[in-house]
Amino acid sequence: MNVSMEKGWKDILAKEFEKPFFLQVVAHLRTEKATKETIYPPGPLIFNAFNSTPFSELKVVILGQDPYHGPGQAHGLSFSVPDGVKPPPSLVNIYKELHKDIGMPIPITGNLLPWAKQGVLLLNAVLTVRANEPASHAKIGWMDFTDSVIRKISQEKTGIVFLLWGKFAHEKQALIDETKHYVLKAAHPSPFSADKGFFGCKHFSKTNELLVQQGIDPINWHL
C-alpha cells in the first residue's frame, strides 16, 4: 500500500500499511467516497500530523479522539482548525489553560501548525469522520493503526512527553513504556470536563521542564 507520508514515519510504519486493519480502512473510505459521502479532513490532509512533524523531530504527542465533523474545521491535526475558522470550545479551553499556565495571550487563530513544526505530534486516534456524524469512523480500523503509531513511538524513541487528556486518552497509557517516556494526564479540555482537572494541570510548562531536563529545546507555545 503506497501511502503519502513523511519518509521517517513511512519507514517506521511500512509494515502497518499492509495489515488487514489498514486495508480495511482504505476499503471503507473508498466505499463511502463512491457513495458521495463527505469525509473530513480532505484526503491530502488525513496524514497531516505526520507530514507536519517529521519522526526525527518528534518531542511531544498530544492525543485527540476524533476529527472535527463540521465544514472546514478538520485539517488533520488534533484540536486544531485552519486559519479563519473559529476555535472550537475545547481549543478555547486549551488557550485558557495556556494563559493561566504561561501567560500566553489568547490567540485569534485556532491553527496549531506552529506547534507541529516544533515537534508536537497532534495525533487523533481516529483520522477521518463523516460530515456531521461524530465518531462515525471510530470502528473502521483507524484505532488499530494509531495504537500501532503510539507503540512505535514508544519503542523507537526515548524521552517523548505524552499529553493524555480525558478517559479515552488515558486508556492509551498502556501502550507507552514509562521507563523511557513521560506521561502527563488530565481531564479533557471539553466544556463538560475542563473544570474537573484540565484547568490548572500546567501541562505546557511541565512539558517544557521535561524537555529542558533532557537538553532539548522547549516548545514555544505562543501562537
Short mmCIF file of C-alpha atoms in Angstrom, two decimals:
data_model
loop_
_atom_site.label_atom_id
_atom_site.label_comp_id
_atom_site.label_asym_id
_atom_site.label_seq_id
_atom_site.Cartn_x
_atom_site.Cartn_y
_atom_site.Cartn_z
CA MET A 1 0.00 0.00 0.00
CA ASN A 2 1.61 3.28 -1.09
CA VAL A 3 0.82 5.99 1.46
CA SER A 4 1.88 9.62 1.06
CA MET A 5 3.68 10.34 4.34
CA GLU A 6 6.91 11.91 5.62
CA LYS A 7 9.75 9.47 4.98
CA GLY A 8 10.73 8.87 8.61
CA TRP A 9 7.19 7.91 9.57
CA LYS A 10 6.71 5.92 6.39
CA ASP A 11 9.80 3.83 7.08
CA ILE A 12 8.78 3.15 10.70
CA LEU A 13 5.16 2.32 9.80
CA ALA A 14 5.74 0.49 6.49
CA LYS A 15 4.52 -2.90 7.77
CA GLU A 16 1.35 -1.34 9.23
CA PHE A 17 0.18 -0.25 5.78
CA GLU A 18 -0.04 -3.89 4.67
CA LYS A 19 -2.01 -5.16 7.66
CA PRO A 20 -5.69 -6.12 7.35
CA PHE A 21 -6.91 -3.26 9.58
CA PHE A 22 -5.28 -0.64 7.35
CA LEU A 23 -6.55 -2.22 4.14
CA GLN A 24 -9.99 -2.28 5.78
CA VAL A 25 -9.78 1.47 6.45
CA VAL A 26 -8.82 2.16 2.84
CA ALA A 27 -11.66 -0.01 1.51
CA HIS A 28 -14.18 1.68 3.82
CA LEU A 29 -13.14 5.19 2.76
CA ARG A 30 -13.27 4.25 -0.92
CA THR A 31 -16.77 2.82 -0.47
CA GLU A 32 -18.03 5.94 1.26
CA LYS A 33 -16.50 8.24 -1.34
CA ALA A 34 -18.11 6.16 -4.08
CA THR A 35 -21.50 6.80 -2.46
CA LYS A 36 -20.76 10.56 -2.34
CA GLU A 37 -20.34 10.75 1.43
CA THR A 38 -18.47 13.86 2.61
CA ILE A 39 -15.44 12.86 4.67
CA TYR A 40 -13.27 15.11 6.80
CA PRO A 41 -10.47 16.03 6.65
CA PRO A 42 -9.90 16.16 2.87
CA GLY A 43 -7.84 13.26 1.55
CA PRO A 44 -4.49 15.12 1.27
CA LEU A 45 -4.76 16.16 4.94
CA ILE A 46 -5.59 12.77 6.51
CA PHE A 47 -1.91 12.26 7.42
CA ASN A 48 -1.19 15.95 8.03
CA ALA A 49 0.01 15.31 11.60
CA PHE A 50 2.76 13.01 10.33
CA ASN A 51 3.74 15.26 7.43
CA SER A 52 3.89 18.34 9.68
CA THR A 53 6.01 16.70 12.40
CA PRO A 54 8.84 14.56 10.99
CA PHE A 55 9.60 11.44 13.03
CA SER A 56 13.19 12.59 13.58
CA GLU A 57 11.99 15.84 15.21
CA LEU A 58 9.32 14.37 17.49
CA LYS A 59 9.29 15.70 21.08
CA VAL A 60 5.67 15.71 22.30
CA VAL A 61 2.43 13.86 21.49
CA ILE A 62 -0.98 15.46 22.11
CA LEU A 63 -3.64 12.81 21.60
CA GLY A 64 -7.12 13.70 20.43
CA GLN A 65 -10.01 11.38 19.70
CA ASP A 66 -11.91 12.26 16.53
CA PRO A 67 -11.56 14.92 13.80
CA TYR A 68 -13.96 17.86 13.88
CA HIS A 69 -17.02 16.99 11.78
CA GLY A 70 -18.15 20.46 10.65
CA PRO A 71 -17.34 22.06 7.27
CA GLY A 72 -13.82 23.46 7.01
CA GLN A 73 -12.78 22.53 10.56
CA ALA A 74 -10.68 19.37 10.33
CA HIS A 75 -7.22 19.60 8.78
CA GLY A 76 -5.53 16.53 10.20
CA LEU A 77 -4.13 18.00 13.43
CA SER A 78 -5.79 17.16 16.77
CA PHE A 79 -7.65 20.07 18.41
CA SER A 80 -6.55 22.41 15.58
CA VAL A 81 -8.58 24.25 12.92
CA PRO A 82 -7.34 26.17 9.87
CA ASP A 83 -6.78 29.92 9.97
CA GLY A 84 -10.06 31.83 9.70
CA VAL A 85 -12.11 29.10 11.42
CA LYS A 86 -13.45 29.93 14.90
CA PRO A 87 -11.60 27.94 17.59
CA PRO A 88 -13.93 25.20 18.94
CA PRO A 89 -14.77 25.06 22.68
CA SER A 90 -12.10 22.50 23.65
CA LEU A 91 -9.41 24.58 21.95
CA VAL A 92 -10.68 27.74 23.67
CA ASN A 93 -10.19 25.94 26.99
CA ILE A 94 -6.69 24.84 25.96
CA TYR A 95 -5.92 28.50 25.32
CA LYS A 96 -7.35 29.48 28.73
CA GLU A 97 -5.04 26.97 30.41
CA LEU A 98 -2.07 28.24 28.40
CA HIS A 99 -2.89 31.77 29.54
CA LYS A 100 -3.05 30.69 33.20
CA ASP A 101 -0.01 28.41 32.93
CA ILE A 102 2.49 30.51 30.96
CA GLY A 103 0.73 33.85 30.45
CA MET A 104 0.15 33.32 26.73
CA PRO A 105 -2.29 35.87 25.27
CA ILE A 106 -5.44 34.18 23.91
CA PRO A 107 -4.82 33.74 20.15
CA ILE A 108 -7.28 34.66 17.44
CA THR A 109 -6.23 31.72 15.27
CA GLY A 110 -7.10 28.09 16.02
CA ASN A 111 -4.30 26.81 13.80
CA LEU A 112 -1.78 24.79 15.85
CA LEU A 113 0.58 24.12 12.93
CA PRO A 114 3.38 26.13 14.60
CA TRP A 115 3.37 23.56 17.42
CA ALA A 116 3.53 20.69 14.92
CA LYS A 117 6.52 22.32 13.21
CA GLN A 118 8.36 22.29 16.54
CA GLY A 119 7.95 18.55 17.15
CA VAL A 120 4.47 18.31 18.69
CA LEU A 121 2.59 15.42 17.06
CA LEU A 122 -1.09 16.44 17.05
CA LEU A 123 -2.50 12.93 16.66
CA ASN A 124 -6.15 11.95 16.59
CA ALA A 125 -6.88 8.32 17.46
CA VAL A 126 -9.32 8.26 14.54
CA LEU A 127 -8.12 10.06 11.41
CA THR A 128 -11.37 10.59 9.48
CA VAL A 129 -15.07 11.24 10.09
CA ARG A 130 -18.26 11.57 8.05
CA ALA A 131 -19.64 15.09 7.88
CA ASN A 132 -21.85 15.94 10.86
CA GLU A 133 -21.54 12.42 12.32
CA PRO A 134 -19.10 12.38 15.26
CA ALA A 135 -17.30 9.08 15.83
CA SER A 136 -18.71 7.70 12.57
CA HIS A 137 -15.32 6.20 11.66
CA ALA A 138 -14.34 5.12 15.17
CA LYS A 139 -14.71 1.41 14.38
CA ILE A 140 -13.38 1.11 10.83
CA GLY A 141 -9.80 0.26 11.88
CA TRP A 142 -8.14 3.61 12.49
CA MET A 143 -7.57 2.94 16.18
CA ASP A 144 -5.62 -0.23 15.39
CA PHE A 145 -3.39 1.95 13.22
CA THR A 146 -2.92 4.80 15.69
CA ASP A 147 -2.33 2.36 18.57
CA SER A 148 0.49 0.96 16.44
CA VAL A 149 1.81 4.51 15.94
CA ILE A 150 1.92 5.06 19.72
CA ARG A 151 3.66 1.70 20.24
CA LYS A 152 6.24 2.50 17.55
CA ILE A 153 6.98 5.88 19.13
CA SER A 154 7.38 4.16 22.50
CA GLN A 155 9.71 1.53 21.05
CA GLU A 156 11.83 3.70 18.76
CA LYS A 157 12.15 6.91 20.76
CA THR A 158 13.16 7.99 24.27
CA GLY A 159 12.07 10.97 26.35
CA ILE A 160 8.85 11.78 24.49
CA VAL A 161 6.23 13.70 26.51
CA PHE A 162 2.73 12.30 26.01
CA LEU A 163 -0.21 14.55 26.96
CA LEU A 164 -3.27 12.39 27.60
CA TRP A 165 -6.46 14.36 28.22
CA GLY A 166 -9.68 12.60 29.17
CA LYS A 167 -10.60 8.99 29.87
CA PHE A 168 -10.29 7.90 26.23
CA ALA A 169 -6.72 9.17 26.00
CA HIS A 170 -5.85 7.77 29.43
CA GLU A 171 -6.53 4.27 28.10
CA LYS A 172 -3.58 4.69 25.70
CA GLN A 173 -1.18 4.89 28.63
CA ALA A 174 -0.81 1.10 28.49
CA LEU A 175 0.87 1.43 25.08
CA ILE A 176 3.67 3.65 26.43
CA ASP A 177 6.86 2.47 28.14
CA GLU A 178 7.05 4.88 31.07
CA THR A 179 10.57 3.76 31.95
CA LYS A 180 11.77 5.80 28.94
CA HIS A 181 8.97 8.33 28.30
CA TYR A 182 6.85 10.83 30.24
CA VAL A 183 3.06 10.68 30.56
CA LEU A 184 1.06 13.69 31.77
CA LYS A 185 -2.65 13.04 32.35
CA ALA A 186 -5.54 15.41 32.95
CA ALA A 187 -9.26 15.76 32.30
CA HIS A 188 -10.37 16.55 28.76
CA PRO A 189 -10.47 20.26 27.83
CA SER A 190 -14.10 19.93 26.72
CA PRO A 191 -16.51 22.37 28.43
CA PHE A 192 -18.09 19.29 30.05
CA SER A 193 -14.92 18.31 31.91
CA ALA A 194 -12.29 21.08 31.79
CA ASP A 195 -13.07 22.17 35.35
CA LYS A 196 -12.60 18.59 36.60
CA GLY A 197 -8.82 18.66 36.31
CA PHE A 198 -7.78 20.18 32.98
CA PHE A 199 -7.73 23.74 34.25
CA GLY A 200 -4.68 24.04 36.47
CA CYS A 201 -2.86 20.98 35.07
CA LYS A 202 0.06 23.17 33.88
CA HIS A 203 0.91 20.60 31.22
CA PHE A 204 2.53 23.16 28.94
CA SER A 205 5.10 24.43 31.44
CA LYS A 206 5.63 20.87 32.75
CA THR A 207 6.28 19.63 29.21
CA ASN A 208 8.95 22.26 28.68
CA GLU A 209 10.57 21.45 32.03
CA LEU A 210 10.82 17.79 30.99
CA LEU A 211 12.31 18.70 27.61
CA VAL A 212 14.86 21.11 29.10
CA GLN A 213 15.90 18.46 31.64
CA GLN A 214 16.90 16.32 28.68
CA GLY A 215 18.79 19.11 26.97
CA ILE A 216 16.05 19.50 24.34
CA ASP A 217 14.77 22.89 23.19
CA PRO A 218 11.40 23.70 24.79
CA ILE A 219 8.23 24.31 22.78
CA ASN A 220 7.28 27.92 22.07
CA TRP A 221 3.54 27.58 22.74
CA HIS A 222 2.76 31.16 21.74
CA LEU A 223 0.72 31.47 18.56
#
